[in-house]
Each structure stands twice: as structure tokens, then as C-alpha cells.
XYZ file of C-alpha atoms in Angstrom:
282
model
C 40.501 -39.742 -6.503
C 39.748 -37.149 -3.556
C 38.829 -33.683 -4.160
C 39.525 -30.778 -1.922
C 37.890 -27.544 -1.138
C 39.823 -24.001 -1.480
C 39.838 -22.217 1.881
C 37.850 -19.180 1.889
C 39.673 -16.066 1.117
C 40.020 -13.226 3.483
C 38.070 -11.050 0.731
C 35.131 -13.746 0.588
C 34.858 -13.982 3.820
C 34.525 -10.098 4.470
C 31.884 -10.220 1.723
C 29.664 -12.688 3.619
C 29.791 -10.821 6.514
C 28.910 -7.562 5.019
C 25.879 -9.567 3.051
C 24.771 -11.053 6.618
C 25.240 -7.825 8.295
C 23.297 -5.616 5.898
C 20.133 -8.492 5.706
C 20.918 -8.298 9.643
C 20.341 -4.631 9.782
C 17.416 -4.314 7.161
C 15.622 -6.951 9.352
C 16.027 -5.000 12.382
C 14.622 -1.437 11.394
C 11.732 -3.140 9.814
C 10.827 -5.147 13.538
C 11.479 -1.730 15.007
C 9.372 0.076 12.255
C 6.608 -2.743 13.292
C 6.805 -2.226 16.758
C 6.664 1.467 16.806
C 3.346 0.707 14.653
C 1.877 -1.341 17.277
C 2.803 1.076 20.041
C 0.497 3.809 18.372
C -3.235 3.362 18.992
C -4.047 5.405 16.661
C -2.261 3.982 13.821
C -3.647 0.483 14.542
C -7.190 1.536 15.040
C -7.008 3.489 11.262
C -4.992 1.603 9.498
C -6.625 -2.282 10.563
C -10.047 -1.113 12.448
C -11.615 1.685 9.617
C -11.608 -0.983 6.942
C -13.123 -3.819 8.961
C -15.780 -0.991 10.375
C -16.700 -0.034 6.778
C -16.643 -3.461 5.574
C -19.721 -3.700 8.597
C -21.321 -0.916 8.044
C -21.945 -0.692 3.871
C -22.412 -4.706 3.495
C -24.803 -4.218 6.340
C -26.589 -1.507 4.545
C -26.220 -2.408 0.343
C -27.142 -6.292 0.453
C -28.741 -6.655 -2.667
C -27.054 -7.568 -6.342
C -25.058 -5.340 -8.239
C -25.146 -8.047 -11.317
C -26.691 -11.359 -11.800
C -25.109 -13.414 -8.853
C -22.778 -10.267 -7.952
C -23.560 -9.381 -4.666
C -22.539 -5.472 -3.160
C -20.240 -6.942 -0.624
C -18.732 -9.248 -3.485
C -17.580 -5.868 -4.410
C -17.186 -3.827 -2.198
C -14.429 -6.222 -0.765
C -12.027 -5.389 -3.656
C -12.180 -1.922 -3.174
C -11.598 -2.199 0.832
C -8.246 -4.006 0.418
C -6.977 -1.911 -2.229
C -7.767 0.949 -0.036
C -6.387 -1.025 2.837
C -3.023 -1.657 1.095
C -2.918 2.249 -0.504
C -3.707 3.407 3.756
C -0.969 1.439 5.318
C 1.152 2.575 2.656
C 0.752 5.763 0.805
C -0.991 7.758 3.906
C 0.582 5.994 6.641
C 3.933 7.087 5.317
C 2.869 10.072 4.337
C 2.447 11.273 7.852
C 4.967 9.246 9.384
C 8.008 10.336 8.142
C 7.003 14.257 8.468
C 7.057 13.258 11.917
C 10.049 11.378 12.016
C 11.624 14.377 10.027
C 10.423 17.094 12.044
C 11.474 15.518 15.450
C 15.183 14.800 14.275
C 14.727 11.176 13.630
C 15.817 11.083 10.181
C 18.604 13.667 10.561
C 20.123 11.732 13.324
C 19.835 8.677 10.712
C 22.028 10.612 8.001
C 24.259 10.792 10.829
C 24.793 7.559 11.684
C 27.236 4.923 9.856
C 23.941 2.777 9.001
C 23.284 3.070 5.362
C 20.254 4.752 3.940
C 18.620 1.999 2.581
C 18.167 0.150 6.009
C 15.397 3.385 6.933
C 14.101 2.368 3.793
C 14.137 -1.112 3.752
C 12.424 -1.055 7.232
C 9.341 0.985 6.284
C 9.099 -2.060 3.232
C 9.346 -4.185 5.458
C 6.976 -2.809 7.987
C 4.187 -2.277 4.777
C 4.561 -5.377 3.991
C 3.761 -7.082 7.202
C 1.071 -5.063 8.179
C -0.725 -4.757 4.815
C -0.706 -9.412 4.572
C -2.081 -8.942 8.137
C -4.578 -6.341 7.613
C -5.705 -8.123 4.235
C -6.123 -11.624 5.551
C -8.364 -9.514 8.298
C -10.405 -8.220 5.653
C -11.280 -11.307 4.258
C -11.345 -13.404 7.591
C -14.069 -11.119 8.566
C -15.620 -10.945 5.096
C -16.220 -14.789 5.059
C -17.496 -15.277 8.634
C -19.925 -12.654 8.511
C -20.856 -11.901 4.991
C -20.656 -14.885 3.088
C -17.639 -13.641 0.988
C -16.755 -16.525 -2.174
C -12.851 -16.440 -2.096
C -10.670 -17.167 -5.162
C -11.780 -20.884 -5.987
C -8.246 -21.267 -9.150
C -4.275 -20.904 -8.934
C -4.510 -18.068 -11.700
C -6.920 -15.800 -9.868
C -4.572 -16.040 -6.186
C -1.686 -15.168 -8.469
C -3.373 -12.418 -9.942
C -4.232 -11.328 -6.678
C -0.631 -11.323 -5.431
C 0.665 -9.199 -8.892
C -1.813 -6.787 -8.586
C -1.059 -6.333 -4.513
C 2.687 -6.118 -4.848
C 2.530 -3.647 -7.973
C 0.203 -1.627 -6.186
C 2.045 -1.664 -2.726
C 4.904 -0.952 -4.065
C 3.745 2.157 -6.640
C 1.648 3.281 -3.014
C 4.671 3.151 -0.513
C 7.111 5.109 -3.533
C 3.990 7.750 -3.639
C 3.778 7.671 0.118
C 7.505 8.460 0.448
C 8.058 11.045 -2.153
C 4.652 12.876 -0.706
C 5.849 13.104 2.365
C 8.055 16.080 1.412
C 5.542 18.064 0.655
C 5.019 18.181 4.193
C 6.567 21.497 6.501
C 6.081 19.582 9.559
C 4.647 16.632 11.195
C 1.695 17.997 11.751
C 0.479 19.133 8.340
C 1.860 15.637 7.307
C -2.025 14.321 7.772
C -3.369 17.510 6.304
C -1.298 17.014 2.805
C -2.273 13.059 2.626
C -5.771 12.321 4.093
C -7.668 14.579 1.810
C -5.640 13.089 -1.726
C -5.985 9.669 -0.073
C -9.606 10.161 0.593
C -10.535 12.076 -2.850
C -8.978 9.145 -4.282
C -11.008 6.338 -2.558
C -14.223 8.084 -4.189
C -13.391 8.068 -7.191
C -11.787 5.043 -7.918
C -14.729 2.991 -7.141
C -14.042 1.954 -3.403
C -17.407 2.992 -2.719
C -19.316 2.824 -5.228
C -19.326 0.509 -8.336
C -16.858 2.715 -10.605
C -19.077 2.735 -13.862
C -21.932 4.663 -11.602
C -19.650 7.689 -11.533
C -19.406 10.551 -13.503
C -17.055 9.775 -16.889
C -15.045 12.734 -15.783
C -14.640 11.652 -12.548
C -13.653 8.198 -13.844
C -11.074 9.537 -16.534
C -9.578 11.635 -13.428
C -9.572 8.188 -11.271
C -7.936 6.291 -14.078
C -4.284 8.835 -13.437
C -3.573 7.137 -10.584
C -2.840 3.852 -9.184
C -5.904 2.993 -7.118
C -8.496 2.746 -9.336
C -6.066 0.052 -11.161
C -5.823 -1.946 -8.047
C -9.462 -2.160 -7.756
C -9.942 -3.060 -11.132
C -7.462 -5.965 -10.750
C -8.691 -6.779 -7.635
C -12.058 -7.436 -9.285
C -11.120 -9.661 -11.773
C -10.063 -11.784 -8.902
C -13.180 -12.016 -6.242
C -15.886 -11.395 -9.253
C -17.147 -13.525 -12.123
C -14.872 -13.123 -15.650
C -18.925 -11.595 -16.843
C -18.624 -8.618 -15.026
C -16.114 -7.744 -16.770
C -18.137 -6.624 -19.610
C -19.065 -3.916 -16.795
C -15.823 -2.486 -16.804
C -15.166 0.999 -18.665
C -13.241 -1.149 -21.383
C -15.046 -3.648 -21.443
C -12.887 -6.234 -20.093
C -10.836 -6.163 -16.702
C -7.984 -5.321 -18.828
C -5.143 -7.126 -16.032
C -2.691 -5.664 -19.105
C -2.979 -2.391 -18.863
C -3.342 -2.813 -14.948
C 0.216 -4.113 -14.725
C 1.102 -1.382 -17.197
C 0.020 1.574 -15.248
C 0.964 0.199 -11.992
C 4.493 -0.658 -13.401
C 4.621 2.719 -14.738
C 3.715 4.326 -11.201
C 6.247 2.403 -9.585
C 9.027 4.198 -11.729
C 7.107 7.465 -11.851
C 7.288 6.962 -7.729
C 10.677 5.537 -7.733
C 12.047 8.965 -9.691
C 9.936 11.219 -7.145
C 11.419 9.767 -4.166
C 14.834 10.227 -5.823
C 14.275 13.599 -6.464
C 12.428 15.126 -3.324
C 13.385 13.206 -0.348
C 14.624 15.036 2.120
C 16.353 14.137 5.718
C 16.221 16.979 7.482
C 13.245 19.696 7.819
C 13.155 23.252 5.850
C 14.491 25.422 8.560
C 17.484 22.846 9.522
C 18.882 23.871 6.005
């Protein structure tokens, strides 16, 4: 008995191509959106070199315990890559795309047959890439220098991964729909680099988070960051210190709730404020 294959269609055929060319295109804008990030110094030196240079200088400075066999560094290495991931994505796209917008870029985008997504789809991509390099950096440096204990069970890495791609994802939404706010590329910086800082303070990227005023912690608790951290820590610190914690626990629950629930809350801005071309173009 012999068995034959049905031709492709005409129609199935077309849909292939379409699939291929659209994964074609997304590809493309996002090793464009990469390159034009390596092309700016200034970019690379902020976005990879500030957390590596804080990294130096604090573990340098705080070497002593925080908790029984909890060292500073121990900590202050989950606040650095949260703060890592939230830079290359919330603030770097928050003044990128005012820039982008205010030169023409994304108005000669609209303009073009190339759908929508593929702009978006490139910055993803582009987050993505640079936020695994920048975080592998972090700890590379971490371990060679200060001694850094790295996940040691399956559970924690994947824990590590949800908490990185829930809060990359509710950043680079934020970063987008804040980027609006903007009236031209060069307030861009102006409008994120204060919130982005503010935030870093008070979300315990500095300092251990129960230190800090319970007003300042109930303010930190709104937004995304101080989640990340939180989650972070239950990953590079003992299950103990999570009696620490505001709640008593590291709570990874309500972590994936409120960064689940920033994701749509930044999904829903983005819908509703972005904006291709600048105020005065109409």
C-alpha cells in the first residue's frame, strides 16, 4: 500500500511565505535595533558599565553581613540586575523612542508598508539581548571578584527566569507607553531618569528594603521593581531571609501577581498613548 502527499496549495504556500517573511522582518529590526545600541557610547557605557561600576564600588565599601551567612554583596546583586533589566528597558526606551519620534524615524515607519509590530518586535528583541548579556556580566563579575554563591537547584534558575521575563516585559510596556510623555527627544531623559532613579531607592536596590521608611516601602510596593528584587532574592539568598521580608516570606505569588498585573496595566498604556509622530506634526 503506498501513500501519497497532497501538493501544497497556492493559499498554503502564500501563508508560509508571509510567516517566513514577517519572522524575517522582526529579526531584522531587532539586529538593527542592536546595532544602533552598540554604535552609541553612551548607551553602552550606562546601560552595561554603571551597574558593573556600582557593583565595585558598594561591595567594595559594605563587606560585612546583613544576616547570619548573608553577605551585603549577596544582596546587593539582586537589586543590580533588577535595576539592570528595568535600565535597558524602561529608561532606555524611554529616551529612545522620543528621539526616534522627534527626528522623523517613527513617522517615516507609519509610512512604510512594514507592519507596526516589526518596530516593536525589534526593540523586544533588542531588550532581550542586551539585558541576558548585561546580566550574565553582572554575575561574571560578581563571582570573580566578590565571591558571589550562584543558584546551586533547578527551581531557584527557573524562578530566576519567571521573575526576569515578567519583569522585562512589565519594564519595556512601561518604557514604551512613558515615552509619550515626552515633547521631544531631549526631555525624553528628563521625564525617565528621575522616576527610574526615585524608583531604584526605594525599592531596595540600595539598601536592604526593610531599612526604609514603611511609607517609602508601601510607595515602592506600586510598582514593578521592588517585586523584581524581591523575587530576585528568593533566588541568590537563603529561604531564612525570607522571614526578613515585609510579609514575612518572599511571597514569589504575589510577585508573579503584580508583575502579571503590570504587564497588562503596561500593555493598555501603550495601547492608549503611543504616538508616531511628535505634537506639532499633528
Amino acid at each position: 500500500m503506498t501513500t501519497t502527499t497532497k501538493p501544497a496549495t497556492p493559499a498554503a504556500d502564500a501563508t508560509r511565505t508571509r510567516r517566513t517573511g514577517a519572522l524575517a522582518l522582526g529579526l531584522r529590526q531587532g539586529r538593527l535595533e542592536i546595532t544602533q545600541f552598540l554604535r552609541s557610547r553612551e548607551s553602552v557605557v550606562f546601560t552595561m558599565g554603571f551597574p558593573i561600576i556600582m557593583i565595585l564600588i558598594f561591595a567594595s565599601i559594605f563587606n560585612d553581613e546583613i544576616a547570619p551567612g548573608v553577605s551585603y554583596t549577596q544582596y546587593f546583586i539582586t537589586g543590580m540586575i533588577a535595576a539592570g533589566l528595568m535600565t535597558v528597558s524602561f529608561q532606555n526606551l524611554g529616551i529612545w523612542i522620543p528621539i526616534e519620534r522627534d527626528r522623523g524615524v517613527l513617522k517615516r515607519y507609519r509610512g512604510t508598508p512594514m507592519p507596526k509590530w516589526v518596530y516593536f518586535a525589534g526593540k523586544v528583541i533588542m531588550v532581550v539581548v542586551i539585558g541576558v548579556a548585561e546580566t550574565a556580566l553582572l554575575l561574571a563579575v560578581s563571582v570573580a571578584l566578590f565571591d558571589l554563591d550562584l543558584p546551586g537547584t533547578a527551581g531557584k534558575w527557573l524562578t530566576f527566569a519567571w521573575v526576569s521575563v515578567l519583569g522585562v516585559t512589565a519594564c519595556t510596556l512601561c518604557g514604551i507607553a512613558i515615552s509619550s510623555l515626552a515633547r521631544t527627544a531631549r526631555s525624553g531623559s528628563a521625564v525617565v531618569t528621575p522616576v527610574a532613579l526615585v524608583l531604584q531607592f526605594i525599592s531596595g536596590v540600595f539598601f536592604v528594603f526593610t531599612n526604609l521608611p514603611a511609607w517609602m516601602q508601601q510607595v515602592a510596593a506600586l510598582f514593578p521593581l521592588k517585586w523584581m528584587c524581591q523575587g530576585l532574592r528568593s533566588v541568590f539568598l537563603p529561604e531564612s531571609f525570607g522571614a526578613r521580608e515585609p510579609g514575612g516570606s518572599f511571597e514569589l505569588d504575589r510577585v508573579a501577581l503584580v508583575l502579571v498585573a503590570w504587564c497588562v496595566i503596561g500593555l493598555l498604556l501603550c495601547l492608549g498613548t503611543f504616538r508616531w509622530t511628535t505634537r506639532r506634526d499633528g
